Coordinates of C-alpha atoms in Angstrom, one line a residue:
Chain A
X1 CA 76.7 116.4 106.1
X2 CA 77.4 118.4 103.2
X3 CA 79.1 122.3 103.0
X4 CA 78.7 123.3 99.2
X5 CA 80.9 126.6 98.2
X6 CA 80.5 129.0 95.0
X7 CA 82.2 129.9 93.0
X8 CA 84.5 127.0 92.6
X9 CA 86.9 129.2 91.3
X10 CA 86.8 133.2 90.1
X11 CA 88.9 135.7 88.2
X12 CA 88.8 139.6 90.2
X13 CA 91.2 142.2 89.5
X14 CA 92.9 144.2 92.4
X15 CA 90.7 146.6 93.8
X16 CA 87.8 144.4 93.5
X17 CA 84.7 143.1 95.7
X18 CA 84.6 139.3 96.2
X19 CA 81.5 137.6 97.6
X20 CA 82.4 133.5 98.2
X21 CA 79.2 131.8 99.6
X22 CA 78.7 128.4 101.6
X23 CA 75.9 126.8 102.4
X24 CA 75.0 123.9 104.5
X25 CA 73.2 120.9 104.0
X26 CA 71.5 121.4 107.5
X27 CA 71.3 124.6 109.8
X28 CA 75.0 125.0 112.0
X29 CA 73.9 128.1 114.3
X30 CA 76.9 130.1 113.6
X31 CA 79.6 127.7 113.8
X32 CA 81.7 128.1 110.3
X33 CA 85.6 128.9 109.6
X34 CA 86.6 130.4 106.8
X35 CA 90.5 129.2 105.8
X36 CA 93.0 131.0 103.1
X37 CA 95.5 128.3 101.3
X38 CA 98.0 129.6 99.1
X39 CA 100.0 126.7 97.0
X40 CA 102.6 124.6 99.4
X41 CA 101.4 126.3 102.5
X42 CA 99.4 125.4 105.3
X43 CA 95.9 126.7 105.5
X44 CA 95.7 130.1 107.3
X45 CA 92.5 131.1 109.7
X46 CA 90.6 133.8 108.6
X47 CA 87.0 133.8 110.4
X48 CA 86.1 131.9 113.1
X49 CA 82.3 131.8 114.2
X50 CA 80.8 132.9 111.1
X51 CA 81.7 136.4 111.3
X52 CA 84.6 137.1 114.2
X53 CA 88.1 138.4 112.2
X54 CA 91.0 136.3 113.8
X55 CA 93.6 138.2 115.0
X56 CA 96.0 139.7 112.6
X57 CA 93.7 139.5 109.6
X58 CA 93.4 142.3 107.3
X59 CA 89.9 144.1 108.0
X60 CA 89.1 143.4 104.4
X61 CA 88.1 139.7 105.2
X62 CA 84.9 139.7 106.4
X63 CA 81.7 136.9 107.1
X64 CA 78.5 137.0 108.0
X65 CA 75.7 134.7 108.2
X66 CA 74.1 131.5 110.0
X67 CA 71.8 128.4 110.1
X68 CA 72.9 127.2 106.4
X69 CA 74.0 130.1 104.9
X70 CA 77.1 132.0 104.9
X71 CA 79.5 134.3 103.0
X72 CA 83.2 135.4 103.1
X73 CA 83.7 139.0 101.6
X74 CA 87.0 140.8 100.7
X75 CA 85.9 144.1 100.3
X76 CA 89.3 145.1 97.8
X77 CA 91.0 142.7 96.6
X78 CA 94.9 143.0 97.3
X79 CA 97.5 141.3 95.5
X80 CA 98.6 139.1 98.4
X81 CA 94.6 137.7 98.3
X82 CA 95.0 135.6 95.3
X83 CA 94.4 132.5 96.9
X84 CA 92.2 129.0 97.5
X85 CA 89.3 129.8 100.3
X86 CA 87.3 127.0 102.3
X87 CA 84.6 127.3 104.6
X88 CA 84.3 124.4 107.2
X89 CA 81.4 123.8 109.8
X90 CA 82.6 123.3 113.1
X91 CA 79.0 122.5 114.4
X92 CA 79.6 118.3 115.3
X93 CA 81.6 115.9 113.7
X94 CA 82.1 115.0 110.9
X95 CA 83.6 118.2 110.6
X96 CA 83.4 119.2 106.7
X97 CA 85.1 121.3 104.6
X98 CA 83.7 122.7 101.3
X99 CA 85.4 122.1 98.3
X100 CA 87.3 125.7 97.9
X101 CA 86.9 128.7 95.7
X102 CA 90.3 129.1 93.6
X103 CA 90.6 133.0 93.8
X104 CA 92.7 134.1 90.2
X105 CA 94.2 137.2 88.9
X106 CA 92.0 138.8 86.2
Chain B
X1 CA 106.2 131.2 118.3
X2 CA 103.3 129.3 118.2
X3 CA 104.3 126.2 115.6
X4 CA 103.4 123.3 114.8
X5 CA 106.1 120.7 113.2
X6 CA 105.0 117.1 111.9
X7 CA 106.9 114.4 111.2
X8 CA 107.1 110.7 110.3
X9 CA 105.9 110.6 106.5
X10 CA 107.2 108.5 104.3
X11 CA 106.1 105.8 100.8
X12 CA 104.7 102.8 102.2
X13 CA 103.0 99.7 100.5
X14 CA 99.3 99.4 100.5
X15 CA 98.3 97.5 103.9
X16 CA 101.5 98.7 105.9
X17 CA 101.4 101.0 108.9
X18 CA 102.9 104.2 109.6
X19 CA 102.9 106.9 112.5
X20 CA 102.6 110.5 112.1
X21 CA 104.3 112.7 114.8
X22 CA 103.5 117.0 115.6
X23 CA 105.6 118.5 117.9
X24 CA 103.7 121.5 119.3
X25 CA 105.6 124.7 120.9
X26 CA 104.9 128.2 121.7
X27 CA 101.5 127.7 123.5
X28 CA 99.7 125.6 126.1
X29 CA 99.3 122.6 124.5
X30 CA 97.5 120.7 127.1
X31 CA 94.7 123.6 126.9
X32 CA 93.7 122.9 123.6
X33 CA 91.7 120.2 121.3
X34 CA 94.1 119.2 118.3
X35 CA 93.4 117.7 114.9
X36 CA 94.6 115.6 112.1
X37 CA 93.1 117.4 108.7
X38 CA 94.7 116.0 105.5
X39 CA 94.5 116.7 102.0
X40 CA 95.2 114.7 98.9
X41 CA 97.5 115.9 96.0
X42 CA 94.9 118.8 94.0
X43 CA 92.2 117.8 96.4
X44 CA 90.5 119.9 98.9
X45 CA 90.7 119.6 102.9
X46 CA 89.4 115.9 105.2
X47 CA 89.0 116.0 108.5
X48 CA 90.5 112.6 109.7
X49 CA 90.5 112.8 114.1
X50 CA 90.1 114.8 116.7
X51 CA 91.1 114.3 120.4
X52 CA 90.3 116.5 123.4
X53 CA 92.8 118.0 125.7
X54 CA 93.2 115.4 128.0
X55 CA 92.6 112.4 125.6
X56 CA 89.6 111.5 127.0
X57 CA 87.6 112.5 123.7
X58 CA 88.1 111.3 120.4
X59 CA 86.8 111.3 117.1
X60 CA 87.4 109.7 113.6
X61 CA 86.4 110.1 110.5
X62 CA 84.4 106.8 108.4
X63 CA 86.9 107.2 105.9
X64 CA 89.8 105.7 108.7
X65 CA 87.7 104.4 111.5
X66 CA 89.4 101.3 112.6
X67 CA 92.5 101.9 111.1
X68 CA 93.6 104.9 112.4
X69 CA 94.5 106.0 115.6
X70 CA 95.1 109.6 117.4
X71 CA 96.8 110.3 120.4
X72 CA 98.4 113.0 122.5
X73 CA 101.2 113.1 125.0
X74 CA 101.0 116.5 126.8
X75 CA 104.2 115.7 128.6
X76 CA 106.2 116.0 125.2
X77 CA 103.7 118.5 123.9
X78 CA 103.5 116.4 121.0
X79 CA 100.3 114.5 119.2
X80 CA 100.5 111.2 117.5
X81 CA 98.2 109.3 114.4
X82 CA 98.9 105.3 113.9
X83 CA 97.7 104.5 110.8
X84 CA 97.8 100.8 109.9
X85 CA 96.0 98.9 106.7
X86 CA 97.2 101.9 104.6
X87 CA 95.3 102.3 100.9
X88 CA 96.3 104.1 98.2
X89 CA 93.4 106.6 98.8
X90 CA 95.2 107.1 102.2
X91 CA 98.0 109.4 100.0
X92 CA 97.8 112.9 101.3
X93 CA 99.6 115.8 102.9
X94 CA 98.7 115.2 106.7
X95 CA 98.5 118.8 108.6
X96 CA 98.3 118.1 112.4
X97 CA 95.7 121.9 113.3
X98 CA 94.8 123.2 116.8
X99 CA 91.3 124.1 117.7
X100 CA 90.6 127.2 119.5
X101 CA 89.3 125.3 122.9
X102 CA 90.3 122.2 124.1
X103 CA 87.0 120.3 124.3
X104 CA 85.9 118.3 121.3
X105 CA 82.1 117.9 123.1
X106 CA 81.0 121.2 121.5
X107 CA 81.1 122.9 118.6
X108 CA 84.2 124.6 117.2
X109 CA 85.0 128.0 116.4
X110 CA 88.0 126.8 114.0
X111 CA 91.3 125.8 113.7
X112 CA 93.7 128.2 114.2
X113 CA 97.4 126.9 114.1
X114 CA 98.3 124.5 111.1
X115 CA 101.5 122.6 111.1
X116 CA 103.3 122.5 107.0
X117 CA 102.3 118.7 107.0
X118 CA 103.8 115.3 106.6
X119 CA 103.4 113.5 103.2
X120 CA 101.8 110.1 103.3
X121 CA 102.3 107.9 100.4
X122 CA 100.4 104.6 99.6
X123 CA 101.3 102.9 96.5
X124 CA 103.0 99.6 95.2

């Protein structure tokens, strides 16, 4: 079971509109987490269920999609976003993470 | 506060054993499914285990089946991973994570509490 992410990694400047897709190698309804990592921390949920905003999460984040394709959106970049962003599929086991999208400063 | 606080990490030999504690606190933890989800140095995220509220339901990944083992004790709040016949490919940060419901029988809506990690070490 395969989750495949683009871009691997992306420069933006503050302000900007990021678009990180994920696809799946076979159709997961709706059942996809989205994850921010900064360096030497612990991952940090962002969306749950393709496109629910976990509590306490800047309405910036956003995700939307289903079966094998889905996307995380920030709609402005904010300083504090620079980051490394996975999806996972939480559909059935074994439980797969995509490789991450390396958000850097422009 | 809802944390999660692992433990037991260390630099081991190839083929030795080690166990990985997380002591949970600030939340239920007998109402929830937790995981093991580790990540080697530079690498991205592997799920390893999962194991249902009660125990009853568990799940490995190939990479560690038969070597690894996950438990819970919901009378210490705490959650446990044996890992014998360690490899060198075994070296990672180990975050212990709790999932949003406490069955492991149905999908997932994600993981929303991450413990800092434990470093696990294999080399001679």
């Amino acid at each position: 079971f395969q989750m495949t992410q683009s871009p691997s990694s992306m420069s933006a400047s503050v302000g900007d509109r990021v678009t990180i897709t994920c696809r799946a190698s076979q159709g997961i309804s709706t059942w996809v987490a989205w994850y921010q990592q900064k360096p030497g921390k612990a991952p940090k949920l962002l969306i749950y269920d393709a496109s629910s905003l976990y509590r306490g999460v800047p309405s910036r984040f956003s995700g939307s999609g289903s079966g094998t394709d889905f996307t995380l959106t920030i709609s402005s970049l904010q300083p504090e976003d620079y980051a490394t962003y996975f999806c996972q599929q939480a559909n059935s086991f074994p439980f797969t993470f995509g490789p991450g999208t390396k958000v850097e400063l422009k | 506060e809802v944390q999660l606080v692992e433990s037991g990490g260390g630099l081991v030999q190839p083929g030795s054993s080690l166990k990985l504690s997380c002591a949970a606190s600030g939340f239920r933890f007998d109402d929830y499914a937790m995981y093991w989800v580790r990540q080697a140095p530079g690498k991205g995220l592997e799920w390893v285990s999962s194991i249902s509220w009660s125990g009853d339901n568990i799940e490995y990944a190939d990479s560690v089946k038969g070597r690894f083992t996950i438990s819970r004790d919901n009378a210490k709040n705490s959650l446990y991973l044996q890992m014998n016949t360690l490899r060198p490919e075994d070296t990672a940060l180990y975050h212990c994570a709790k999932d949003m419901s406490p069955s492991i029988k149905v999908a997932s809506s994600g993981l929303d509490v991450w413990g800092q990690g434990a470093t696990v070490t294999v080399s001679s």
